[in-house]
């Protein structure tokens, strides 16, 4: 595995135990391991690791473990924290990171520093894609939905979900679809993403026929159903049809196109990217130049106004002289003198 270490914080590896059995919850892991660590206060902790082929398979296993824990503790919620995401109970921490799922269990009832050990293990694991499956983010209120969502990757049937309805019999994925199930109070939302439009269309016809059949038989059926692109969206147990439609309308379908071979439009995309980048730079330069021009004109006008006011004040303070700036003697006594202190007094 490459993540087993002899010492992690206050814990020391004491022995490597037989690998745990993997429950029938979907794609089996590539490898499993179980190690025992001794910590403070004579505590013993087991660390179990499950390595999968894909990050999505690891998250599927995490969500199913959380659903199982929720049967005994309804407050069990998946949240971001240790690793990429995980959950915790009184004596266990479970997290997923990259293609790994790790469980850290207190096995002898003594106080244990589970967080410290879990963080130490998480640091030694490659983060992979570093995110939860994108399908969960397309649910209504995805941050809240993640706390209780159960995810299935490339499923063949829906029997592993914690909720079952007869309409599920109409879904035929051929292992080429993903699903996520989440609860919103009394309402339940099942979102299925088929990987091809043809598969989505075929299942849509079967699902609609099955719903009409359940109505005729008087059996429980979805409160609302709608196909959105390659998505099939079901709402169960909603208090009314308006609530169900509101949940469906909050599902956002985002189409992703992937080329199996070389993208034939790669040069067009590169040219478009170059043009957009060049235009962006040109617009940024014009904006910067405009702002600089406005700033210069504003500062220049302010300085010019201040200078003009200062010169005007100087001119008012200095008396006008027609003698080239020299003192003019009022010998002819024809010019009125406004400042008597500057007149020459007559001699007796």
One Martini backbone bead per residue (centre of mass of N, CA, C, O) as a GRO file, in nm:
protein
  348
    1UNK     BB    1   0.056   0.062  -0.022
    2UNK     BB    2   0.250   0.301   0.136
    3UNK     BB    3   0.096   0.397   0.440
    4UNK     BB    4   0.251   0.244   0.636
    5UNK     BB    5   0.336   0.318   0.979
    6UNK     BB    6   0.501   0.288   1.280
    7UNK     BB    7   0.451   0.608   1.329
    8UNK     BB    8   0.173   0.816   1.474
    9UNK     BB    9   0.250   1.013   1.682
   10UNK     BB   10   0.122   0.842   1.969
   11UNK     BB   11   0.148   0.598   1.769
   12UNK     BB   12   0.207   0.238   1.747
   13UNK     BB   13   0.299  -0.031   1.582
   14UNK     BB   14   0.214  -0.380   1.661
   15UNK     BB   15   0.028  -0.502   1.416
   16UNK     BB   16  -0.062  -0.723   1.151
   17UNK     BB   17  -0.364  -0.802   1.027
   18UNK     BB   18  -0.607  -0.941   0.892
   19UNK     BB   19  -0.795  -0.888   0.643
   20UNK     BB   20  -1.084  -0.764   0.570
   21UNK     BB   21  -1.395  -0.807   0.492
   22UNK     BB   22  -1.593  -0.760   0.207
   23UNK     BB   23  -1.872  -0.633   0.138
   24UNK     BB   24  -2.171  -0.639  -0.054
   25UNK     BB   25  -2.119  -0.310  -0.224
   26UNK     BB   26  -1.975  -0.383  -0.498
   27UNK     BB   27  -1.689  -0.289  -0.588
   28UNK     BB   28  -1.405  -0.428  -0.536
   29UNK     BB   29  -1.114  -0.409  -0.401
   30UNK     BB   30  -0.776  -0.430  -0.458
   31UNK     BB   31  -0.725  -0.368  -0.142
   32UNK     BB   32  -0.649  -0.480   0.200
   33UNK     BB   33  -0.620  -0.367   0.553
   34UNK     BB   34  -0.484  -0.439   0.897
   35UNK     BB   35  -0.405  -0.239   1.188
   36UNK     BB   36  -0.224  -0.203   1.497
   37UNK     BB   37  -0.247   0.045   1.760
   38UNK     BB   38  -0.068   0.217   2.012
   39UNK     BB   39  -0.161   0.430   2.283
   40UNK     BB   40  -0.270   0.614   2.501
   41UNK     BB   41  -0.408   0.462   2.774
   42UNK     BB   42  -0.402   0.172   2.641
   43UNK     BB   43  -0.476   0.203   2.354
   44UNK     BB   44  -0.666   0.058   2.077
   45UNK     BB   45  -0.616   0.056   1.716
   46UNK     BB   46  -0.784   0.028   1.411
   47UNK     BB   47  -0.668   0.003   1.067
   48UNK     BB   48  -0.859   0.035   0.770
   49UNK     BB   49  -0.803  -0.048   0.423
   50UNK     BB   50  -0.933   0.072   0.096
   51UNK     BB   51  -0.860  -0.006  -0.239
   52UNK     BB   52  -0.940   0.144  -0.546
   53UNK     BB   53  -0.967   0.220  -0.879
   54UNK     BB   54  -1.168   0.454  -0.796
   55UNK     BB   55  -1.295   0.728  -0.646
   56UNK     BB   56  -1.599   0.662  -0.679
   57UNK     BB   57  -1.584   0.386  -0.532
   58UNK     BB   58  -1.494   0.500  -0.262
   59UNK     BB   59  -1.742   0.681  -0.213
   60UNK     BB   60  -1.950   0.463  -0.219
   61UNK     BB   61  -1.849   0.313   0.034
   62UNK     BB   62  -1.877   0.546   0.229
   63UNK     BB   63  -2.190   0.591   0.193
   64UNK     BB   64  -2.268   0.302   0.287
   65UNK     BB   65  -2.145   0.318   0.570
   66UNK     BB   66  -2.316   0.561   0.659
   67UNK     BB   67  -2.592   0.421   0.622
   68UNK     BB   68  -2.538   0.199   0.830
   69UNK     BB   69  -2.483   0.396   1.072
   70UNK     BB   70  -2.775   0.537   1.053
   71UNK     BB   71  -2.946   0.302   1.181
   72UNK     BB   72  -2.819   0.378   1.484
   73UNK     BB   73  -2.744   0.688   1.376
   74UNK     BB   74  -2.912   0.957   1.243
   75UNK     BB   75  -2.656   1.177   1.273
   76UNK     BB   76  -2.503   1.068   1.045
   77UNK     BB   77  -2.246   1.255   0.861
   78UNK     BB   78  -2.122   1.387   0.579
   79UNK     BB   79  -1.798   1.552   0.569
   80UNK     BB   80  -1.570   1.787   0.562
   81UNK     BB   81  -1.210   1.705   0.644
   82UNK     BB   82  -1.094   1.433   0.663
   83UNK     BB   83  -0.971   1.440   0.392
   84UNK     BB   84  -1.230   1.479   0.173
   85UNK     BB   85  -1.429   1.277   0.333
   86UNK     BB   86  -1.658   1.209   0.619
   87UNK     BB   87  -1.710   1.023   0.933
   88UNK     BB   88  -1.849   1.000   1.275
   89UNK     BB   89  -1.828   0.828   1.578
   90UNK     BB   90  -1.763   0.737   1.892
   91UNK     BB   91  -1.541   0.484   1.770
   92UNK     BB   92  -1.523   0.628   1.471
   93UNK     BB   93  -1.333   0.687   1.162
   94UNK     BB   94  -1.433   0.790   0.828
   95UNK     BB   95  -1.250   0.807   0.513
   96UNK     BB   96  -1.184   0.978   0.202
   97UNK     BB   97  -0.901   0.942  -0.042
   98UNK     BB   98  -0.925   0.909  -0.338
   99UNK     BB   99  -0.896   0.545  -0.353
  100UNK     BB  100  -0.953   0.566  -0.037
  101UNK     BB  101  -1.055   0.383   0.259
  102UNK     BB  102  -1.071   0.479   0.611
  103UNK     BB  103  -1.059   0.312   0.928
  104UNK     BB  104  -1.094   0.424   1.277
  105UNK     BB  105  -1.070   0.213   1.568
  106UNK     BB  106  -1.193   0.160   1.886
  107UNK     BB  107  -1.132  -0.162   2.066
  108UNK     BB  108  -1.106  -0.104   2.416
  109UNK     BB  109  -1.250   0.175   2.535
  110UNK     BB  110  -1.030   0.368   2.538
  111UNK     BB  111  -0.896   0.652   2.523
  112UNK     BB  112  -0.863   0.823   2.203
  113UNK     BB  113  -0.670   0.968   1.923
  114UNK     BB  114  -0.823   0.959   1.635
  115UNK     BB  115  -0.762   1.217   1.481
  116UNK     BB  116  -0.455   1.194   1.472
  117UNK     BB  117  -0.443   0.925   1.318
  118UNK     BB  118  -0.614   1.006   1.074
  119UNK     BB  119  -0.438   1.243   0.980
  120UNK     BB  120  -0.180   1.077   0.935
  121UNK     BB  121  -0.300   0.898   0.712
  122UNK     BB  122  -0.399   1.118   0.515
  123UNK     BB  123  -0.111   1.237   0.448
  124UNK     BB  124  -0.019   0.948   0.298
  125UNK     BB  125  -0.239   1.017   0.078
  126UNK     BB  126  -0.354   1.043  -0.222
  127UNK     BB  127  -0.598   1.271  -0.352
  128UNK     BB  128  -0.642   1.276  -0.642
  129UNK     BB  129  -0.915   1.460  -0.730
  130UNK     BB  130  -1.024   1.607  -0.457
  131UNK     BB  131  -1.336   1.499  -0.483
  132UNK     BB  132  -1.651   1.467  -0.522
  133UNK     BB  133  -1.897   1.367  -0.691
  134UNK     BB  134  -2.065   1.562  -0.923
  135UNK     BB  135  -2.360   1.456  -0.891
  136UNK     BB  136  -2.407   1.575  -0.606
  137UNK     BB  137  -2.393   1.884  -0.709
  138UNK     BB  138  -2.688   1.841  -0.871
  139UNK     BB  139  -2.840   1.867  -0.632
  140UNK     BB  140  -3.033   1.979  -0.412
  141UNK     BB  141  -2.866   2.120  -0.191
  142UNK     BB  142  -2.566   1.981  -0.183
  143UNK     BB  143  -2.448   2.032   0.104
  144UNK     BB  144  -2.685   1.881   0.244
  145UNK     BB  145  -2.698   1.617   0.076
  146UNK     BB  146  -2.416   1.496   0.146
  147UNK     BB  147  -2.477   1.400   0.442
  148UNK     BB  148  -2.696   1.154   0.313
  149UNK     BB  149  -2.576   1.050   0.064
  150UNK     BB  150  -2.608   0.791  -0.186
  151UNK     BB  151  -2.361   0.626  -0.387
  152UNK     BB  152  -2.345   0.506  -0.735
  153UNK     BB  153  -2.114   0.325  -0.940
  154UNK     BB  154  -2.182   0.162  -1.204
  155UNK     BB  155  -2.455   0.032  -1.190
  156UNK     BB  156  -2.695  -0.250  -1.211
  157UNK     BB  157  -2.847  -0.179  -0.939
  158UNK     BB  158  -3.069  -0.052  -0.651
  159UNK     BB  159  -3.050  -0.243  -0.382
  160UNK     BB  160  -2.833  -0.062  -0.204
  161UNK     BB  161  -3.038   0.119  -0.127
  162UNK     BB  162  -3.231   0.253   0.149
  163UNK     BB  163  -3.445   0.268  -0.094
  164UNK     BB  164  -3.758   0.130  -0.216
  165UNK     BB  165  -3.907   0.077  -0.549
  166UNK     BB  166  -4.083  -0.055  -0.812
  167UNK     BB  167  -3.955   0.136  -1.035
  168UNK     BB  168  -3.661   0.011  -1.036
  169UNK     BB  169  -3.720  -0.224  -1.240
  170UNK     BB  170  -3.695  -0.027  -1.503
  171UNK     BB  171  -3.396  -0.010  -1.450
  172UNK     BB  172  -3.131  -0.019  -1.711
  173UNK     BB  173  -2.776   0.022  -1.707
  174UNK     BB  174  -2.531  -0.183  -1.764
  175UNK     BB  175  -2.308  -0.022  -1.593
  176UNK     BB  176  -2.390   0.291  -1.735
  177UNK     BB  177  -2.435   0.429  -1.435
  178UNK     BB  178  -2.537   0.676  -1.200
  179UNK     BB  179  -2.616   0.731  -0.842
  180UNK     BB  180  -2.832   0.935  -0.619
  181UNK     BB  181  -2.936   0.954  -0.269
  182UNK     BB  182  -3.174   1.180  -0.104
  183UNK     BB  183  -3.282   1.373   0.176
  184UNK     BB  184  -3.586   1.601   0.245
  185UNK     BB  185  -3.703   1.505   0.485
  186UNK     BB  186  -3.969   1.336   0.356
  187UNK     BB  187  -3.815   1.363   0.107
  188UNK     BB  188  -3.705   1.192  -0.200
  189UNK     BB  189  -3.403   1.165  -0.404
  190UNK     BB  190  -3.346   1.035  -0.738
  191UNK     BB  191  -3.036   1.028  -0.925
  192UNK     BB  192  -2.980   0.955  -1.271
  193UNK     BB  193  -2.689   0.879  -1.479
  194UNK     BB  194  -2.658   0.844  -1.807
  195UNK     BB  195  -2.394   0.795  -2.048
  196UNK     BB  196  -2.629   0.788  -2.264
  197UNK     BB  197  -2.893   0.890  -2.455
  198UNK     BB  198  -3.013   0.612  -2.526
  199UNK     BB  199  -3.033   0.504  -2.237
  200UNK     BB  200  -3.214   0.732  -2.132
  201UNK     BB  201  -3.454   0.688  -2.329
  202UNK     BB  202  -3.519   0.392  -2.266
  203UNK     BB  203  -3.571   0.434  -1.959
  204UNK     BB  204  -3.792   0.646  -1.980
  205UNK     BB  205  -4.007   0.460  -2.107
  206UNK     BB  206  -4.011   0.246  -1.883
  207UNK     BB  207  -4.076   0.430  -1.642
  208UNK     BB  208  -4.348   0.543  -1.738
  209UNK     BB  209  -4.487   0.268  -1.769
  210UNK     BB  210  -4.448   0.183  -1.470
  211UNK     BB  211  -4.606   0.413  -1.337
  212UNK     BB  212  -4.881   0.350  -1.471
  213UNK     BB  213  -4.898   0.067  -1.352
  214UNK     BB  214  -4.899   0.151  -1.051
  215UNK     BB  215  -5.155   0.317  -1.064
  216UNK     BB  216  -5.348   0.086  -1.148
  217UNK     BB  217  -5.259  -0.096  -0.886
  218UNK     BB  218  -5.216   0.099  -0.628
  219UNK     BB  219  -4.917   0.162  -0.602
  220UNK     BB  220  -4.634   0.286  -0.517
  221UNK     BB  221  -4.518   0.603  -0.636
  222UNK     BB  222  -4.396   0.860  -0.760
  223UNK     BB  223  -4.462   1.191  -0.721
  224UNK     BB  224  -4.217   1.246  -0.928
  225UNK     BB  225  -4.110   1.279  -1.283
  226UNK     BB  226  -3.794   1.338  -1.478
  227UNK     BB  227  -3.631   1.424  -1.769
  228UNK     BB  228  -3.276   1.546  -1.775
  229UNK     BB  229  -3.143   1.458  -2.022
  230UNK     BB  230  -2.945   1.203  -1.870
  231UNK     BB  231  -3.159   1.235  -1.654
  232UNK     BB  232  -3.322   1.078  -1.373
  233UNK     BB  233  -3.599   1.207  -1.175
  234UNK     BB  234  -3.691   1.140  -0.838
  235UNK     BB  235  -3.987   1.165  -0.621
  236UNK     BB  236  -4.049   1.084  -0.280
  237UNK     BB  237  -4.275   1.152  -0.030
  238UNK     BB  238  -4.410   1.405  -0.087
  239UNK     BB  239  -4.646   1.623   0.038
  240UNK     BB  240  -4.643   1.748  -0.264
  241UNK     BB  241  -4.626   1.839  -0.594
  242UNK     BB  242  -4.482   2.111  -0.560
  243UNK     BB  243  -4.235   2.006  -0.406
  244UNK     BB  244  -4.143   1.806  -0.621
  245UNK     BB  245  -4.099   2.011  -0.854
  246UNK     BB  246  -3.892   2.185  -0.708
  247UNK     BB  247  -3.673   1.968  -0.685
  248UNK     BB  248  -3.642   1.911  -0.987
  249UNK     BB  249  -3.570   2.214  -1.072
  250UNK     BB  250  -3.288   2.194  -0.894
  251UNK     BB  251  -3.180   2.025  -1.115
  252UNK     BB  252  -2.855   2.016  -1.279
  253UNK     BB  253  -2.767   1.988  -1.609
  254UNK     BB  254  -2.440   1.870  -1.733
  255UNK     BB  255  -2.280   1.855  -2.021
  256UNK     BB  256  -2.036   1.605  -2.130
  257UNK     BB  257  -1.768   1.598  -2.366
  258UNK     BB  258  -1.600   1.301  -2.493
  259UNK     BB  259  -1.320   1.190  -2.653
  260UNK     BB  260  -1.188   0.890  -2.758
  261UNK     BB  261  -1.007   1.057  -2.924
  262UNK     BB  262  -0.913   1.291  -3.118
  263UNK     BB  263  -0.979   1.613  -3.130
  264UNK     BB  264  -1.104   1.781  -3.416
  265UNK     BB  265  -1.129   2.081  -3.251
  266UNK     BB  266  -0.851   2.178  -3.135
  267UNK     BB  267  -0.779   2.423  -3.323
  268UNK     BB  268  -1.034   2.587  -3.277
  269UNK     BB  269  -1.002   2.610  -2.970
  270UNK     BB  270  -0.725   2.748  -2.978
  271UNK     BB  271  -0.816   2.993  -3.143
  272UNK     BB  272  -1.037   3.086  -2.948
  273UNK     BB  273  -0.851   3.121  -2.705
  274UNK     BB  274  -0.664   3.331  -2.836
  275UNK     BB  275  -0.877   3.545  -2.899
  276UNK     BB  276  -0.986   3.580  -2.612
  277UNK     BB  277  -0.714   3.659  -2.488
  278UNK     BB  278  -0.651   3.904  -2.667
  279UNK     BB  279  -0.910   4.062  -2.606
  280UNK     BB  280  -0.862   4.075  -2.305
  281UNK     BB  281  -0.600   4.236  -2.318
  282UNK     BB  282  -0.706   4.478  -2.480
  283UNK     BB  283  -0.924   4.564  -2.281
  284UNK     BB  284  -0.733   4.603  -2.040
  285UNK     BB  285  -0.559   4.824  -2.171
  286UNK     BB  286  -0.786   5.028  -2.228
  287UNK     BB  287  -0.877   5.058  -1.941
  288UNK     BB  288  -0.607   5.150  -1.822
  289UNK     BB  289  -0.575   5.397  -2.007
  290UNK     BB  290  -0.836   5.539  -1.926
  291UNK     BB  291  -0.774   5.564  -1.625
  292UNK     BB  292  -0.507   5.722  -1.662
  293UNK     BB  293  -0.628   5.965  -1.813
  294UNK     BB  294  -0.827   6.051  -1.596
  295UNK     BB  295  -0.618   6.088  -1.373
  296UNK     BB  296  -0.444   6.301  -1.515
  297UNK     BB  297  -0.667   6.512  -1.562
  298UNK     BB  298  -0.746   6.541  -1.269
  299UNK     BB  299  -0.469   6.622  -1.151
  300UNK     BB  300  -0.413   6.855  -1.346
  301UNK     BB  301  -0.665   7.025  -1.275
  302UNK     BB  302  -0.603   7.058  -0.976
  303UNK     BB  303  -0.326   7.193  -1.002
  304UNK     BB  304  -0.417   7.425  -1.189
  305UNK     BB  305  -0.628   7.546  -0.992
  306UNK     BB  306  -0.432   7.604  -0.761
  307UNK     BB  307  -0.238   7.787  -0.923
  308UNK     BB  308  -0.443   7.998  -1.012
  309UNK     BB  309  -0.528   8.086  -0.725
  310UNK     BB  310  -0.247   8.172  -0.632
  311UNK     BB  311  -0.193   8.395  -0.848
  312UNK     BB  312  -0.439   8.568  -0.784
  313UNK     BB  313  -0.355   8.629  -0.493
  314UNK     BB  314  -0.092   8.774  -0.570
  315UNK     BB  315  -0.213   9.003  -0.743
  316UNK     BB  316  -0.388   9.129  -0.512
  317UNK     BB  317  -0.131   9.193  -0.316
  318UNK     BB  318  -0.027   9.368  -0.563
  319UNK     BB  319   0.043   9.666  -0.682
  320UNK     BB  320   0.003   9.872  -0.938
  321UNK     BB  321   0.254   9.956  -1.197
  322UNK     BB  322   0.382  10.217  -1.438
  323UNK     BB  323   0.715  10.187  -1.337
  324UNK     BB  324   0.826   9.893  -1.358
  325UNK     BB  325   0.782   9.845  -1.034
  326UNK     BB  326   0.830  10.113  -0.924
  327UNK     BB  327   0.820  10.366  -0.725
  328UNK     BB  328   0.559  10.605  -0.700
  329UNK     BB  329   0.556  10.947  -0.704
  330UNK     BB  330   0.317  11.187  -0.579
  331UNK     BB  331   0.380  11.488  -0.699
  332UNK     BB  332   0.096  11.585  -0.833
  333UNK     BB  333  -0.150  11.490  -0.660
  334UNK     BB  334  -0.356  11.301  -0.852
  335UNK     BB  335  -0.318  11.042  -0.693
  336UNK     BB  336  -0.467  10.830  -0.504
  337UNK     BB  337  -0.401  10.727  -0.172
  338UNK     BB  338  -0.466  10.436   0.012
  339UNK     BB  339  -0.180  10.467   0.172
  340UNK     BB  340  -0.073  10.698   0.397
  341UNK     BB  341   0.204  10.566   0.497
  342UNK     BB  342   0.340  10.615   0.194
  343UNK     BB  343   0.356  10.911   0.225
  344UNK     BB  344   0.505  11.212   0.190
  345UNK     BB  345   0.602  11.443   0.393
  346UNK     BB  346   0.583  11.763   0.479
  347UNK     BB  347   0.786  12.032   0.502
  348UNK     BB  348   0.851  12.316   0.711
   0.00000   0.00000   0.00000
